[in-house]
Amino acid sequence: MQKFTKLTGVAAPFPLRNVDTDMIIPKQFLKTIKRTGLGKALFYELRYDQSGKENPDFVLNKPAYRKAEILVTGDNFGCGSSREHAPWALLDYGFRCVIAPDFADIFYNNCFQNGILAIKLPQDQVDKLIDDASRGANATLSIDLEAQEIRGPDGGVIKFDIDPFRKHCLINGLDNIGLTLEKEKAIRDFEARDGAARPWA
């Protein structure tokens, strides 16, 4: 998993509430188990019209936001089904951070398992960041995970809370497999002792 320490990038404003995982990545794109190639289908029904052409009014189709790495969005983001393809699509598009007042629990957990920093902030602070992001490519945010700070384009600083264990995993690029491999020596030692004690097993 890619480490997350600091990020400075364009923030895309997406102030919709109750965005479910089917809106993030529609069901017809769930046939793959690969984590790559899903970025083109992110918010598919909003980004494209019925003929497959880009909707010029959608935020990610505007020139200022095509390379956005931070998404600032509304309450209850990622609700609906538990599909892990939703954070896969966000990450494949280029998003490393999502900021919202709240997230659906399973989506929130899946973000951290895939190297995406999900930040919960009070609604008034999210509204301020959405307003900042609406200024286009000039409105970049800087996120320092170690300091737990967001710096806006006007120099203002917003502090955020994060579970220490999740923070440790992101900074060190550890998903569940990585965490297990940290204990590789202990696992090998146990297997050796167990094999000697129970050769029949």
mmCIF file of C-alpha atoms in Angstrom:
data_model
loop_
_atom_site.group_PDB
_atom_site.id
_atom_site.type_symbol
_atom_site.label_atom_id
_atom_site.label_comp_id
_atom_site.label_asym_id
_atom_site.label_seq_id
_atom_site.Cartn_x
_atom_site.Cartn_y
_atom_site.Cartn_z
ATOM 1 C CA MET A 1 0.000 0.000 0.000
ATOM 2 C CA GLN A 2 1.293 3.456 -0.882
ATOM 3 C CA LYS A 3 2.369 5.521 2.112
ATOM 4 C CA PHE A 4 0.560 8.731 2.990
ATOM 5 C CA THR A 5 2.541 11.420 4.794
ATOM 6 C CA LYS A 6 1.934 14.789 3.152
ATOM 7 C CA LEU A 7 -0.164 15.782 0.165
ATOM 8 C CA THR A 8 -0.538 19.092 -1.644
ATOM 9 C CA GLY A 9 -3.056 19.019 -4.442
ATOM 10 C CA VAL A 10 -6.137 20.426 -6.061
ATOM 11 C CA ALA A 11 -9.344 19.868 -4.131
ATOM 12 C CA ALA A 12 -12.527 19.147 -6.086
ATOM 13 C CA PRO A 13 -15.797 20.413 -4.562
ATOM 14 C CA PHE A 14 -18.552 17.785 -4.614
ATOM 15 C CA PRO A 15 -21.126 18.993 -2.059
ATOM 16 C CA LEU A 16 -23.662 16.193 -2.436
ATOM 17 C CA ARG A 17 -25.027 14.352 0.586
ATOM 18 C CA ASN A 18 -25.709 10.602 0.782
ATOM 19 C CA VAL A 19 -23.513 9.690 -2.175
ATOM 20 C CA ASP A 20 -23.763 5.912 -2.308
ATOM 21 C CA THR A 21 -21.260 3.432 -3.646
ATOM 22 C CA ASP A 22 -23.363 2.804 -6.759
ATOM 23 C CA MET A 23 -22.995 6.481 -7.632
ATOM 24 C CA ILE A 24 -19.260 6.268 -6.991
ATOM 25 C CA ILE A 25 -18.849 3.151 -9.177
ATOM 26 C CA PRO A 26 -21.970 1.723 -10.892
ATOM 27 C CA LYS A 27 -22.710 -1.993 -10.699
ATOM 28 C CA GLN A 28 -21.794 -2.770 -14.324
ATOM 29 C CA PHE A 29 -18.140 -2.092 -13.494
ATOM 30 C CA LEU A 30 -17.927 -4.594 -10.634
ATOM 31 C CA LYS A 31 -17.014 -7.619 -12.747
ATOM 32 C CA THR A 32 -13.282 -7.149 -12.197
ATOM 33 C CA ILE A 33 -11.260 -7.973 -9.094
ATOM 34 C CA LYS A 34 -8.377 -5.794 -10.302
ATOM 35 C CA ARG A 35 -7.802 -2.513 -8.496
ATOM 36 C CA THR A 36 -6.646 -0.706 -11.615
ATOM 37 C CA GLY A 37 -8.601 0.695 -14.551
ATOM 38 C CA LEU A 38 -11.639 1.732 -12.511
ATOM 39 C CA GLY A 39 -10.842 5.440 -12.447
ATOM 40 C CA LYS A 40 -12.458 5.964 -15.835
ATOM 41 C CA ALA A 41 -15.764 4.704 -14.398
ATOM 42 C CA LEU A 42 -15.687 6.869 -11.263
ATOM 43 C CA PHE A 43 -19.006 8.782 -10.964
ATOM 44 C CA TYR A 44 -19.791 7.368 -14.407
ATOM 45 C CA GLU A 45 -23.450 8.384 -14.566
ATOM 46 C CA LEU A 46 -22.582 11.948 -13.574
ATOM 47 C CA ARG A 47 -19.439 12.304 -15.710
ATOM 48 C CA TYR A 48 -20.925 11.028 -18.974
ATOM 49 C CA ASP A 49 -24.182 11.346 -20.893
ATOM 50 C CA GLN A 50 -26.084 8.391 -22.369
ATOM 51 C CA SER A 51 -23.920 8.423 -25.492
ATOM 52 C CA GLY A 52 -20.738 8.193 -23.420
ATOM 53 C CA LYS A 53 -19.658 11.793 -23.971
ATOM 54 C CA GLU A 54 -18.372 13.858 -21.077
ATOM 55 C CA ASN A 55 -20.827 16.061 -19.230
ATOM 56 C CA PRO A 56 -19.052 19.445 -19.280
ATOM 57 C CA ASP A 57 -20.911 20.605 -16.176
ATOM 58 C CA PHE A 58 -19.584 17.831 -13.932
ATOM 59 C CA VAL A 59 -16.790 19.004 -11.679
ATOM 60 C CA LEU A 60 -14.189 16.385 -12.670
ATOM 61 C CA ASN A 61 -14.656 17.232 -16.347
ATOM 62 C CA LYS A 62 -13.719 20.865 -15.798
ATOM 63 C CA PRO A 63 -10.081 21.635 -16.672
ATOM 64 C CA ALA A 64 -9.252 22.934 -13.186
ATOM 65 C CA TYR A 65 -10.186 19.637 -11.514
ATOM 66 C CA ARG A 66 -9.051 16.942 -13.940
ATOM 67 C CA LYS A 67 -6.013 16.194 -11.793
ATOM 68 C CA ALA A 68 -7.660 16.696 -8.406
ATOM 69 C CA GLU A 69 -6.249 14.539 -5.604
ATOM 70 C CA ILE A 70 -8.567 15.673 -2.812
ATOM 71 C CA LEU A 71 -12.359 15.351 -2.793
ATOM 72 C CA VAL A 72 -14.409 17.573 -0.486
ATOM 73 C CA THR A 73 -17.908 16.232 -0.243
ATOM 74 C CA GLY A 74 -21.136 15.971 1.761
ATOM 75 C CA ASP A 75 -22.415 14.009 4.720
ATOM 76 C CA ASN A 76 -22.763 10.197 4.683
ATOM 77 C CA PHE A 77 -20.391 9.711 1.758
ATOM 78 C CA GLY A 78 -19.992 6.103 0.621
ATOM 79 C CA CYS A 79 -23.311 4.800 1.930
ATOM 80 C CA GLY A 80 -25.146 1.879 0.317
ATOM 81 C CA SER A 81 -23.465 -1.416 -0.469
ATOM 82 C CA SER A 82 -20.050 -2.389 0.866
ATOM 83 C CA ARG A 83 -18.291 -2.705 -2.499
ATOM 84 C CA GLU A 84 -14.553 -2.137 -2.178
ATOM 85 C CA HIS A 85 -14.506 -1.065 -5.816
ATOM 86 C CA ALA A 86 -15.590 2.408 -4.613
ATOM 87 C CA PRO A 87 -12.270 3.324 -2.964
ATOM 88 C CA TRP A 88 -10.439 1.452 -5.734
ATOM 89 C CA ALA A 89 -12.063 3.756 -8.310
ATOM 90 C CA LEU A 90 -11.278 6.883 -6.296
ATOM 91 C CA LEU A 91 -7.649 5.835 -5.874
ATOM 92 C CA ASP A 92 -7.247 4.817 -9.525
ATOM 93 C CA TYR A 93 -8.584 8.211 -10.613
ATOM 94 C CA GLY A 94 -5.956 9.886 -8.431
ATOM 95 C CA PHE A 95 -7.726 10.768 -5.186
ATOM 96 C CA ARG A 96 -5.626 10.222 -2.052
ATOM 97 C CA CYS A 97 -7.883 12.069 0.398
ATOM 98 C CA VAL A 98 -11.630 12.487 0.900
ATOM 99 C CA ILE A 99 -12.990 15.079 3.322
ATOM 100 C CA ALA A 100 -16.581 14.978 4.570
ATOM 101 C CA PRO A 101 -18.644 15.552 7.723
ATOM 102 C CA ASP A 102 -19.193 11.802 7.981
ATOM 103 C CA PHE A 103 -18.778 8.552 6.060
ATOM 104 C CA ALA A 104 -20.556 5.220 5.886
ATOM 105 C CA ASP A 105 -18.617 2.899 8.196
ATOM 106 C CA ILE A 106 -17.637 0.174 5.707
ATOM 107 C CA PHE A 107 -16.564 2.684 3.069
ATOM 108 C CA TYR A 108 -14.553 4.571 5.702
ATOM 109 C CA ASN A 109 -12.715 1.382 6.703
ATOM 110 C CA ASN A 110 -12.113 0.435 3.069
ATOM 111 C CA CYS A 111 -10.510 3.817 2.380
ATOM 112 C CA PHE A 112 -7.821 3.227 4.972
ATOM 113 C CA GLN A 113 -7.258 -0.327 3.732
ATOM 114 C CA ASN A 114 -6.467 1.121 0.304
ATOM 115 C CA GLY A 115 -4.254 4.065 1.236
ATOM 116 C CA ILE A 116 -6.894 6.806 1.108
ATOM 117 C CA LEU A 117 -7.034 9.272 3.989
ATOM 118 C CA ALA A 118 -10.669 9.877 4.958
ATOM 119 C CA ILE A 119 -11.010 12.979 7.129
ATOM 120 C CA LYS A 120 -14.110 13.814 9.166
ATOM 121 C CA LEU A 121 -14.699 17.486 9.907
ATOM 122 C CA PRO A 122 -17.599 19.554 11.262
ATOM 123 C CA GLN A 123 -20.019 20.762 8.584
ATOM 124 C CA ASP A 124 -18.961 24.412 8.844
ATOM 125 C CA GLN A 125 -15.322 23.504 8.188
ATOM 126 C CA VAL A 126 -16.288 21.314 5.236
ATOM 127 C CA ASP A 127 -18.372 24.193 3.860
ATOM 128 C CA LYS A 128 -15.317 26.461 4.093
ATOM 129 C CA LEU A 129 -13.161 23.928 2.230
ATOM 130 C CA ILE A 130 -15.841 23.479 -0.442
ATOM 131 C CA ASP A 131 -15.923 27.243 -0.884
ATOM 132 C CA ASP A 132 -12.119 27.281 -1.190
ATOM 133 C CA ALA A 133 -12.162 24.385 -3.658
ATOM 134 C CA SER A 134 -14.723 26.178 -5.816
ATOM 135 C CA ARG A 135 -12.013 28.659 -6.795
ATOM 136 C CA GLY A 136 -10.511 26.114 -9.184
ATOM 137 C CA ALA A 137 -6.925 24.975 -9.656
ATOM 138 C CA ASN A 138 -5.588 27.902 -7.625
ATOM 139 C CA ALA A 139 -7.296 26.498 -4.520
ATOM 140 C CA THR A 140 -4.873 23.782 -3.458
ATOM 141 C CA LEU A 141 -4.951 22.176 -0.041
ATOM 142 C CA SER A 142 -1.946 20.860 1.841
ATOM 143 C CA ILE A 143 -2.551 17.919 4.149
ATOM 144 C CA ASP A 144 0.014 16.880 6.743
ATOM 145 C CA LEU A 145 -1.015 13.566 8.270
ATOM 146 C CA GLU A 146 1.712 13.517 10.905
ATOM 147 C CA ALA A 147 0.722 16.983 12.184
ATOM 148 C CA GLN A 148 -2.990 16.268 11.488
ATOM 149 C CA GLU A 149 -3.387 19.608 9.725
ATOM 150 C CA ILE A 150 -5.044 20.914 6.578
ATOM 151 C CA ARG A 151 -3.718 24.192 5.197
ATOM 152 C CA GLY A 152 -5.968 26.135 2.868
ATOM 153 C CA PRO A 153 -5.047 28.504 0.027
ATOM 154 C CA ASP A 154 -5.498 31.482 2.344
ATOM 155 C CA GLY A 155 -3.007 30.090 4.857
ATOM 156 C CA GLY A 156 -5.655 29.014 7.342
ATOM 157 C CA VAL A 157 -5.097 25.798 9.281
ATOM 158 C CA ILE A 158 -7.708 23.181 10.208
ATOM 159 C CA LYS A 159 -6.788 20.447 12.666
ATOM 160 C CA PHE A 160 -8.338 16.998 12.279
ATOM 161 C CA ASP A 161 -8.611 13.897 14.443
ATOM 162 C CA ILE A 162 -7.654 10.412 13.354
ATOM 163 C CA ASP A 163 -7.357 7.083 15.112
ATOM 164 C CA PRO A 164 -3.657 6.555 16.000
ATOM 165 C CA PHE A 165 -3.623 3.018 14.593
ATOM 166 C CA ARG A 166 -5.061 4.127 11.233
ATOM 167 C CA LYS A 167 -2.551 6.976 11.168
ATOM 168 C CA HIS A 168 0.328 4.554 11.816
ATOM 169 C CA CYS A 169 -0.844 2.265 9.011
ATOM 170 C CA LEU A 170 -1.163 5.080 6.449
ATOM 171 C CA ILE A 171 2.162 6.703 7.275
ATOM 172 C CA ASN A 172 3.909 3.327 6.973
ATOM 173 C CA GLY A 173 1.876 2.020 4.025
ATOM 174 C CA LEU A 174 0.498 -0.962 5.922
ATOM 175 C CA ASP A 175 -2.669 -2.763 4.918
ATOM 176 C CA ASN A 176 -3.746 -5.997 6.660
ATOM 177 C CA ILE A 177 -1.178 -8.017 4.716
ATOM 178 C CA GLY A 178 1.559 -5.529 5.558
ATOM 179 C CA LEU A 179 0.637 -5.646 9.228
ATOM 180 C CA THR A 180 0.852 -9.449 9.153
ATOM 181 C CA LEU A 181 4.247 -9.370 7.431
ATOM 182 C CA GLU A 182 5.565 -7.157 10.228
ATOM 183 C CA LYS A 183 5.171 -10.266 12.408
ATOM 184 C CA GLU A 184 6.837 -12.570 9.868
ATOM 185 C CA LYS A 185 9.708 -13.605 12.167
ATOM 186 C CA ALA A 186 7.333 -14.365 15.054
ATOM 187 C CA ILE A 187 5.141 -16.413 12.697
ATOM 188 C CA ARG A 188 8.128 -18.399 11.394
ATOM 189 C CA ASP A 189 9.390 -19.012 14.944
ATOM 190 C CA PHE A 190 5.960 -20.234 16.012
ATOM 191 C CA GLU A 191 5.680 -22.551 13.004
ATOM 192 C CA ALA A 192 9.115 -24.000 13.767
ATOM 193 C CA ARG A 193 8.248 -24.628 17.429
ATOM 194 C CA ASP A 194 4.847 -26.021 16.563
ATOM 195 C CA GLY A 195 6.318 -28.274 13.886
ATOM 196 C CA ALA A 196 8.827 -29.672 16.391
ATOM 197 C CA ALA A 197 6.175 -30.185 19.085
ATOM 198 C CA ARG A 198 3.569 -31.659 16.726
ATOM 199 C CA PRO A 199 5.380 -33.318 13.801
ATOM 200 C CA TRP A 200 2.209 -35.170 12.876
ATOM 201 C CA ALA A 201 0.228 -31.965 12.315
#
